[in-house]
Every structure is written in structure tokens, then in C-alpha cells.
Short mmCIF file of C-alpha atoms and ligand atoms in Angstrom, two decimals:
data_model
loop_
_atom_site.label_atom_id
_atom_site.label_comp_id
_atom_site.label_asym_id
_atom_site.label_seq_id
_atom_site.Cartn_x
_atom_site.Cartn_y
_atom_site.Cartn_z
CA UNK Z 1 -30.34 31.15 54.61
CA UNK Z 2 -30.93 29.19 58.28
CA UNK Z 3 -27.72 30.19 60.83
CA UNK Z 4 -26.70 26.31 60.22
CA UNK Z 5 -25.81 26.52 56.79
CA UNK Z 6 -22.78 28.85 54.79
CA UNK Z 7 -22.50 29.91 51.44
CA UNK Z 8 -20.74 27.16 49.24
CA UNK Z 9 -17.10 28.23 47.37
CA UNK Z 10 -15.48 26.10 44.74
CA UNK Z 11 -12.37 24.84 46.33
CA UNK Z 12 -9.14 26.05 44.11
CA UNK Z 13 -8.15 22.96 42.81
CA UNK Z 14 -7.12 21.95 38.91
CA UNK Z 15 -10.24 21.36 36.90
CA UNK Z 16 -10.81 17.89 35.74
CA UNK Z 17 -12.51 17.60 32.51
CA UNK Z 18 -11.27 14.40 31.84
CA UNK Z 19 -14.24 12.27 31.64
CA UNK Z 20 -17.98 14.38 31.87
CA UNK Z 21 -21.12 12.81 32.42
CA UNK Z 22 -24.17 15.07 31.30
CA UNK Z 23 -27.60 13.81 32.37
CA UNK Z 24 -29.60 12.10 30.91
CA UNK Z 25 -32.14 9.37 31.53
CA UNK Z 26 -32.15 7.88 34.87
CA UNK Z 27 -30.04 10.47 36.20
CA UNK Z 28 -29.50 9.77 40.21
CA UNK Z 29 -28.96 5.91 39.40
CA UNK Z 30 -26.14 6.68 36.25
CA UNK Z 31 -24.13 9.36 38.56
CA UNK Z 32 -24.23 6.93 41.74
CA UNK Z 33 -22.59 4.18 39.07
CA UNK Z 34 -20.35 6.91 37.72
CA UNK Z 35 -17.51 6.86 40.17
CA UNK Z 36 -14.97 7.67 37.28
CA UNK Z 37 -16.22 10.40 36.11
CA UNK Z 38 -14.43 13.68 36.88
CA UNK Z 39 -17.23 16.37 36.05
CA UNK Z 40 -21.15 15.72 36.13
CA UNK Z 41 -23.17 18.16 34.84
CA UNK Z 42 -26.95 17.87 36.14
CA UNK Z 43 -29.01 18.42 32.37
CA UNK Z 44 -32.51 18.41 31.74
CA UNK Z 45 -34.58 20.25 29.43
CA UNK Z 46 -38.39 19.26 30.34
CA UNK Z 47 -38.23 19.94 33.70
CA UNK Z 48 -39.23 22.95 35.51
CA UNK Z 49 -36.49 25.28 37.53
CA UNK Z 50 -37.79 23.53 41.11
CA UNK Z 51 -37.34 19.90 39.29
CA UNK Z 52 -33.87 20.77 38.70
CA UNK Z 53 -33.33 22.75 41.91
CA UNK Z 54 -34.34 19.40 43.86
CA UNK Z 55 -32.67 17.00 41.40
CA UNK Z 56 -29.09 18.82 41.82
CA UNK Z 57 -29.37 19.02 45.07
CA UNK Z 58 -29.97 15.13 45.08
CA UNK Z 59 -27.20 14.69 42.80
CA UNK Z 60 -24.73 16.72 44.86
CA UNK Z 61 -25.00 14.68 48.22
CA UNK Z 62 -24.11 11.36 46.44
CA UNK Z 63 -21.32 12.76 44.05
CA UNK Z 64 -17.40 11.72 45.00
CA UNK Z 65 -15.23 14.16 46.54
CA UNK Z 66 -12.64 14.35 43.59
CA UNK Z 67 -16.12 15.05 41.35
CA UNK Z 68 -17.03 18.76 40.12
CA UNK Z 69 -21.02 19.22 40.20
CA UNK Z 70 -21.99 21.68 37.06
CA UNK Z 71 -25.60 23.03 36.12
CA UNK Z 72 -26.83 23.38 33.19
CA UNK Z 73 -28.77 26.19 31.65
CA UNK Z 74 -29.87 27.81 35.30
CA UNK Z 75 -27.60 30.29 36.74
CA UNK Z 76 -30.04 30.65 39.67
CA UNK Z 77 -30.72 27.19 40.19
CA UNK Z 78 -26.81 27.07 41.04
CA UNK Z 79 -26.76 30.21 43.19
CA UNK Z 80 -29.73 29.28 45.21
CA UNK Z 81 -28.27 26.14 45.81
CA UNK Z 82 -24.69 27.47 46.65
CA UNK Z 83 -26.12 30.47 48.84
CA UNK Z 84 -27.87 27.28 51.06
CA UNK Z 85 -24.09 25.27 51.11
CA UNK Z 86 -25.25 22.81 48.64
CA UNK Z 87 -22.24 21.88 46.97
CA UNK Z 88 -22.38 23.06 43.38
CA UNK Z 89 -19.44 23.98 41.46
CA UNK Z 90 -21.07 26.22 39.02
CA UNK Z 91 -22.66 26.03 35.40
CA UNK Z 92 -22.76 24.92 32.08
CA UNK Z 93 -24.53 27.88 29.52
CA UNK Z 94 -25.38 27.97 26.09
CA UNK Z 95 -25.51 31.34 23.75
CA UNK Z 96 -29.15 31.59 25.10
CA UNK Z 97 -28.59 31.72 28.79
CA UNK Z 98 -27.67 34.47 30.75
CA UNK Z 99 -24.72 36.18 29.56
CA UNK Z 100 -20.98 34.92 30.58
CA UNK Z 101 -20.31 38.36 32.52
CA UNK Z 102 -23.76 38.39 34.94
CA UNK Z 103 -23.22 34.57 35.55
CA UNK Z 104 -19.36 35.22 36.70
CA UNK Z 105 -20.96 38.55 38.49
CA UNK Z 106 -23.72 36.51 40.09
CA UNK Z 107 -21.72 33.67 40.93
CA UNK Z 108 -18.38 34.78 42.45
CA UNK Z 109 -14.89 34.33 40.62
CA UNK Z 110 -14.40 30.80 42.55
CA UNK Z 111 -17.53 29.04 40.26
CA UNK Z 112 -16.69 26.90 37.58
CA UNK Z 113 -18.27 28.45 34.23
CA UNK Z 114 -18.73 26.22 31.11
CA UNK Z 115 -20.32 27.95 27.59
CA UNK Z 116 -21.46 26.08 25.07
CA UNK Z 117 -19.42 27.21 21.87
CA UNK Z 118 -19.70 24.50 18.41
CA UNK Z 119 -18.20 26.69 15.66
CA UNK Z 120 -14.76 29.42 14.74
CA UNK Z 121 -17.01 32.15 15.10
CA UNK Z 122 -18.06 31.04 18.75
CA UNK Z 123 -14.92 30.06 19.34
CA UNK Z 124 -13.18 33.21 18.47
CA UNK Z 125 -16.22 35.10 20.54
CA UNK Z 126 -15.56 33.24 24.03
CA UNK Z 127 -11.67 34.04 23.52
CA UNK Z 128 -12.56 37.63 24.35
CA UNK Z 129 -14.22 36.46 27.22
CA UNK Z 130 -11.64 33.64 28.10
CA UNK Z 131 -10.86 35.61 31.73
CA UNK Z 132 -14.74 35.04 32.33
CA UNK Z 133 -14.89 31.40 31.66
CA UNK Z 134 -13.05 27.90 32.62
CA UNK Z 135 -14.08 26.07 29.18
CA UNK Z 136 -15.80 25.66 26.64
CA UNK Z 137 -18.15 22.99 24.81
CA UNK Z 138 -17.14 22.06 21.83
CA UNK Z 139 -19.79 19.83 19.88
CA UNK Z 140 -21.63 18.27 18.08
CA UNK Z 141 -18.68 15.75 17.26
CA UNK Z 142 -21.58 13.70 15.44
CA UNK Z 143 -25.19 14.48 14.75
CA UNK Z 144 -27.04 13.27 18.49
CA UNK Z 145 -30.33 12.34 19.09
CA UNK Z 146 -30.08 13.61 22.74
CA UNK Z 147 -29.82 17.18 20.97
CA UNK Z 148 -31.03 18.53 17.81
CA UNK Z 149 -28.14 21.17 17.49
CA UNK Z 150 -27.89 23.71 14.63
CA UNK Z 151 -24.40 23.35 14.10
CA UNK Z 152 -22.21 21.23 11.39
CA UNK Z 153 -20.59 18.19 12.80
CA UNK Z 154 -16.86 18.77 13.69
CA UNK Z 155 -15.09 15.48 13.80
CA UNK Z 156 -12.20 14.32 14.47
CA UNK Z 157 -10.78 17.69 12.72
CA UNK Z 158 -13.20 19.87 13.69
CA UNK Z 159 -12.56 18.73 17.61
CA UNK Z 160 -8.84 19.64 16.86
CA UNK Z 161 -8.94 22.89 15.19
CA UNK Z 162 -11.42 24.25 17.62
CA UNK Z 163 -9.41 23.27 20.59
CA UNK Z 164 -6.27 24.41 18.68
CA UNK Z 165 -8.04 28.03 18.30
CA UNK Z 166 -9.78 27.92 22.01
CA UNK Z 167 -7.62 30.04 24.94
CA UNK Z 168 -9.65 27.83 27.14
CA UNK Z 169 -9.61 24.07 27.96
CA UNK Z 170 -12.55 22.24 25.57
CA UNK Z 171 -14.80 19.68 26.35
CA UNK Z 172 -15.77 17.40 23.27
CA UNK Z 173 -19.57 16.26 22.80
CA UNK Z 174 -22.05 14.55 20.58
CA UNK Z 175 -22.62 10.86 19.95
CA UNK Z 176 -19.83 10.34 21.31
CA UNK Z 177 -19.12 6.22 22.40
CA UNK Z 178 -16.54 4.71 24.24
CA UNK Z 179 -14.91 3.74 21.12
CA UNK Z 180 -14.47 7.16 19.86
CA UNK Z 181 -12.32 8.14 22.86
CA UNK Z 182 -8.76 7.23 21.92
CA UNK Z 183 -9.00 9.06 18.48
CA UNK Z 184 -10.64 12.06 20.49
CA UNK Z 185 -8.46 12.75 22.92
CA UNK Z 186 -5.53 13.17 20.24
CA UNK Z 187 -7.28 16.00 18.86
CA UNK Z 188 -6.36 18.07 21.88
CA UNK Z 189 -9.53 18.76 24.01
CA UNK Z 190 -9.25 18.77 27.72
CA UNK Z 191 -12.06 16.37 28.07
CA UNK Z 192 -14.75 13.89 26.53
CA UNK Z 193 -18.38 14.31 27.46
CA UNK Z 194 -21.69 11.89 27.37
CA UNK Z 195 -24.71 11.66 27.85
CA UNK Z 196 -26.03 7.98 26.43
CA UNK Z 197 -22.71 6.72 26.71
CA UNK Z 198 -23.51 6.82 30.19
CA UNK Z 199 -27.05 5.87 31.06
CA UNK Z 200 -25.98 2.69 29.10
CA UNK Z 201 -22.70 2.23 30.67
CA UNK Z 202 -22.11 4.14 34.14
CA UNK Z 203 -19.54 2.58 35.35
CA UNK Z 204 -17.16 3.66 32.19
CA UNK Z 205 -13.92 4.41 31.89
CA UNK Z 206 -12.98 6.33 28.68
C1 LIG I 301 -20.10 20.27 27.80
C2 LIG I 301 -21.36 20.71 27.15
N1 LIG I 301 -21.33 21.18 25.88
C3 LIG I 301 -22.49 21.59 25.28
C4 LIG I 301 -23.68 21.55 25.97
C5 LIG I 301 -24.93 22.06 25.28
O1 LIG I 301 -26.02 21.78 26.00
P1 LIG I 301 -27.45 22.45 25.90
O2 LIG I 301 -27.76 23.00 27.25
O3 LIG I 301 -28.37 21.46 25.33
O4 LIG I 301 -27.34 23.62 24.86
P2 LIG I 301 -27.05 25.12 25.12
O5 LIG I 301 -28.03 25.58 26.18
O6 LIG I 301 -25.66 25.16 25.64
O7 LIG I 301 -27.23 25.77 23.80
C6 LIG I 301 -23.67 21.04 27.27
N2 LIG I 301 -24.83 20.94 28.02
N3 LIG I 301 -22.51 20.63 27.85
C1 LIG I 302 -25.72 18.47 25.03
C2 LIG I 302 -25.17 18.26 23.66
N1 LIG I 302 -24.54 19.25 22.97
C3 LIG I 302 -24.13 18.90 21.77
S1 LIG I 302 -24.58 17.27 21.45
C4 LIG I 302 -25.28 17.07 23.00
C5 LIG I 302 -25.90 15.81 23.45
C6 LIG I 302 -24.90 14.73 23.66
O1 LIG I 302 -25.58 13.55 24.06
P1 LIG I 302 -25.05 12.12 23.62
O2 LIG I 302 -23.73 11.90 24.30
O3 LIG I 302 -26.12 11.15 24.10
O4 LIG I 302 -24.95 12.13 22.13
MG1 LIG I 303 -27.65 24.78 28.02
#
């Protein structure tokens, strides 16, 4: 770390899960557009750790103040970043990434920690964790072709009972469209994320 620079913290402020944007295509060009998004999480599965190390970094000196910056998958990728002052809120992880409890460790209670959850049985898991994590995932609302996930559709029902069962705010995802939102939020989830929804439409408000 040069003298210049300090470690990052996550300011304690309410978490806004209102309207996500995940990465996808194009992604410096759709977050610069996406000025009404709350949360942008920096996702990208073909690239290599340094890729995403330099493309976060990118993303987090043109996000909005009000905006939390997540990362997906790479628990180091967000400390490295945070240890140089590079503004990064924390991390989104899936049931294959490090465990919850090491990336909280590693991390500092101030980060922001997303896990991917998608069924009861996940659901019911990260409730014994819920003092370890902020939210949780909750997807695939439809079958997407941004993700080939192993798990059944929810729905509009599925979305409700999950976040009805969750100790944790929930984040809805998968093929999900502008259109879908009004029906969506009554199901009780905290917040509505995207991925194609917003390459095609940035500038969105949902
Ligand atoms: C908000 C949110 N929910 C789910 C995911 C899943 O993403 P992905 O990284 O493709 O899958 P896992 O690694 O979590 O199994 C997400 N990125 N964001
Ligand atoms: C990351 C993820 N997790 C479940 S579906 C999905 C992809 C969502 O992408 P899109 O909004 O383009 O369907
Ligand atoms: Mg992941």
C-alpha cells in the first residue's frame, strides 16, 4: 500500500437494493448510463482475476455517490482493491466461492456481503448465517440465457415465499424485464436485479 492511499470502509448507511445492475456486456458504457441504479455489481465469468481487478477498479471511479459497488465471485479481487482505497463495497458469492465466514473474516464487518441462495433449502442454510451476510440472491425468477442455473424457476410465488422465509433482505434475478417489475416487487424482495435489462436499456428506471 503507497503512504498516499488508506484502506477503504463501507460507510454505515441503509443498503439500497432497490434497483441492481449486474454486468454484463459492455459493462463501463451500461454503468456510466445507469445513474438510477442503487447497487452495481461488477460480473464476469471469462475473465481472468487481473481483468476483473482492473475492470472494478474502472467501474468504481465513475459510479454515483448514492451507488454501492459489489464484486462478484472474488473475495480478493475486493480486498486488494479496498486495502489500495478503491472504493468497493464488498461482494456478491455463490455456494462455490469462499465460504460466508472467511469472506466476512477477510473483509471486515463494514463490507457489504451478498450469497447467492435460489431454493428453501439455501434459504433456510443462509438464515443460520444471517449475522454474516446483508442479503441474499434469490433467482432464477425465469430460465436466463445470461446463466445456465441448476435451479427450478421461482416466479412470482417462488420470489415471495423465499423472501417470506429469508431473515435477510432478497434480491430477485433471472430474465427479469422492465415489465416484470411491478408484479415483483409485491412479492416482497428488497430489490430487482438485471443484467440484459440493462445493457439494452441503461438508463432504466424499474
Ligand atoms: C444478486 C445476484 N444473485 C445471484 C447471482 C449469481 O451469480 P453467479 O456468480 O453467476 O452464480 P454463483 O457464483 O452465485 O453461483 C448474482 N451474481 N447476483
Ligand atoms: C446471475 C444470475 N443468477 C441467476 S439468473 C442470472 C442472470 C441474470 O441475467 P439476466 O437479467 O440477463 O437474465
Ligand atoms: Mg458468483
Amino acid at each position: 500500500m503507497t503512504r498516499e492511499t488508506h484502506p477503504y470502509t463501507t460507510p454505515a448507511r441503509p443498503l439500497d437494493l432497490n434497483l441492481y445492475l449486474v454486468t454484463g456486456e459492455h459493462p463501463l458504457e451500461t454503468v456510466q448510463a445507469a445513474k438510477h441504479a442503487t447497487c452495481i455489481q461488477v460480473r464476469s465469468k471469462p475473465i481472468s482475476a487481473r481483468e476483473l481487478y482492473q475492470l472494478t477498479e474502472a467501474i468504481a471511479g465513475i459510479i454515483q455517490p448514492h451507488q454501492t459497488l459489489l464484486v462478484d465471485d472474488r473475495v480478493d479481487v475486493a480486498l486488494a482493491l479496498r486495502a489500495r482505497g478503491v472504493r468497493v463495497d464488498g461482494v456478491h458469492i455463490g455456494q462455490d466461492d469462499l465460504p460466508v465466514a472467511d469472506a466476512r473474516a477477510l473483509l471486515g464487518a463494514d463490507a457489504i456481503i451478498g450469497l447467492t441462495t435460489g431454493t428453501r433449502q439455501l434459504v433456510e442454510e443462509s438464515n443460520k448465517i444471517a449475522r454474516l451476510i446483508d442479503y441474499i440472491g434469490t433467482g432464477p425468477f425465469r430460465p436466463s440465457p445470461t446463466k445456465q442455473s441448476n435451479r427450478p424457476p421461482l416466479g412470482i410465488d417462488g420470489l415471495r415465499e423465499l423472501a417470506e422465509l429469508s431473515a435477510v433482505p432478497t434480491v430477485a434475478i433471472g430474465d427479469i424485464t422492465p415489465e416484470d417489475c411491478p408484479a415483483i416487487r409485491t412479492t416482497g424482495v428488497a430489490g430487482i436485479a438485471m443484467v440484459r435489462a440493462f445493457v439494452d436499456n441503461p438508463a432504466l428506471q424499474a
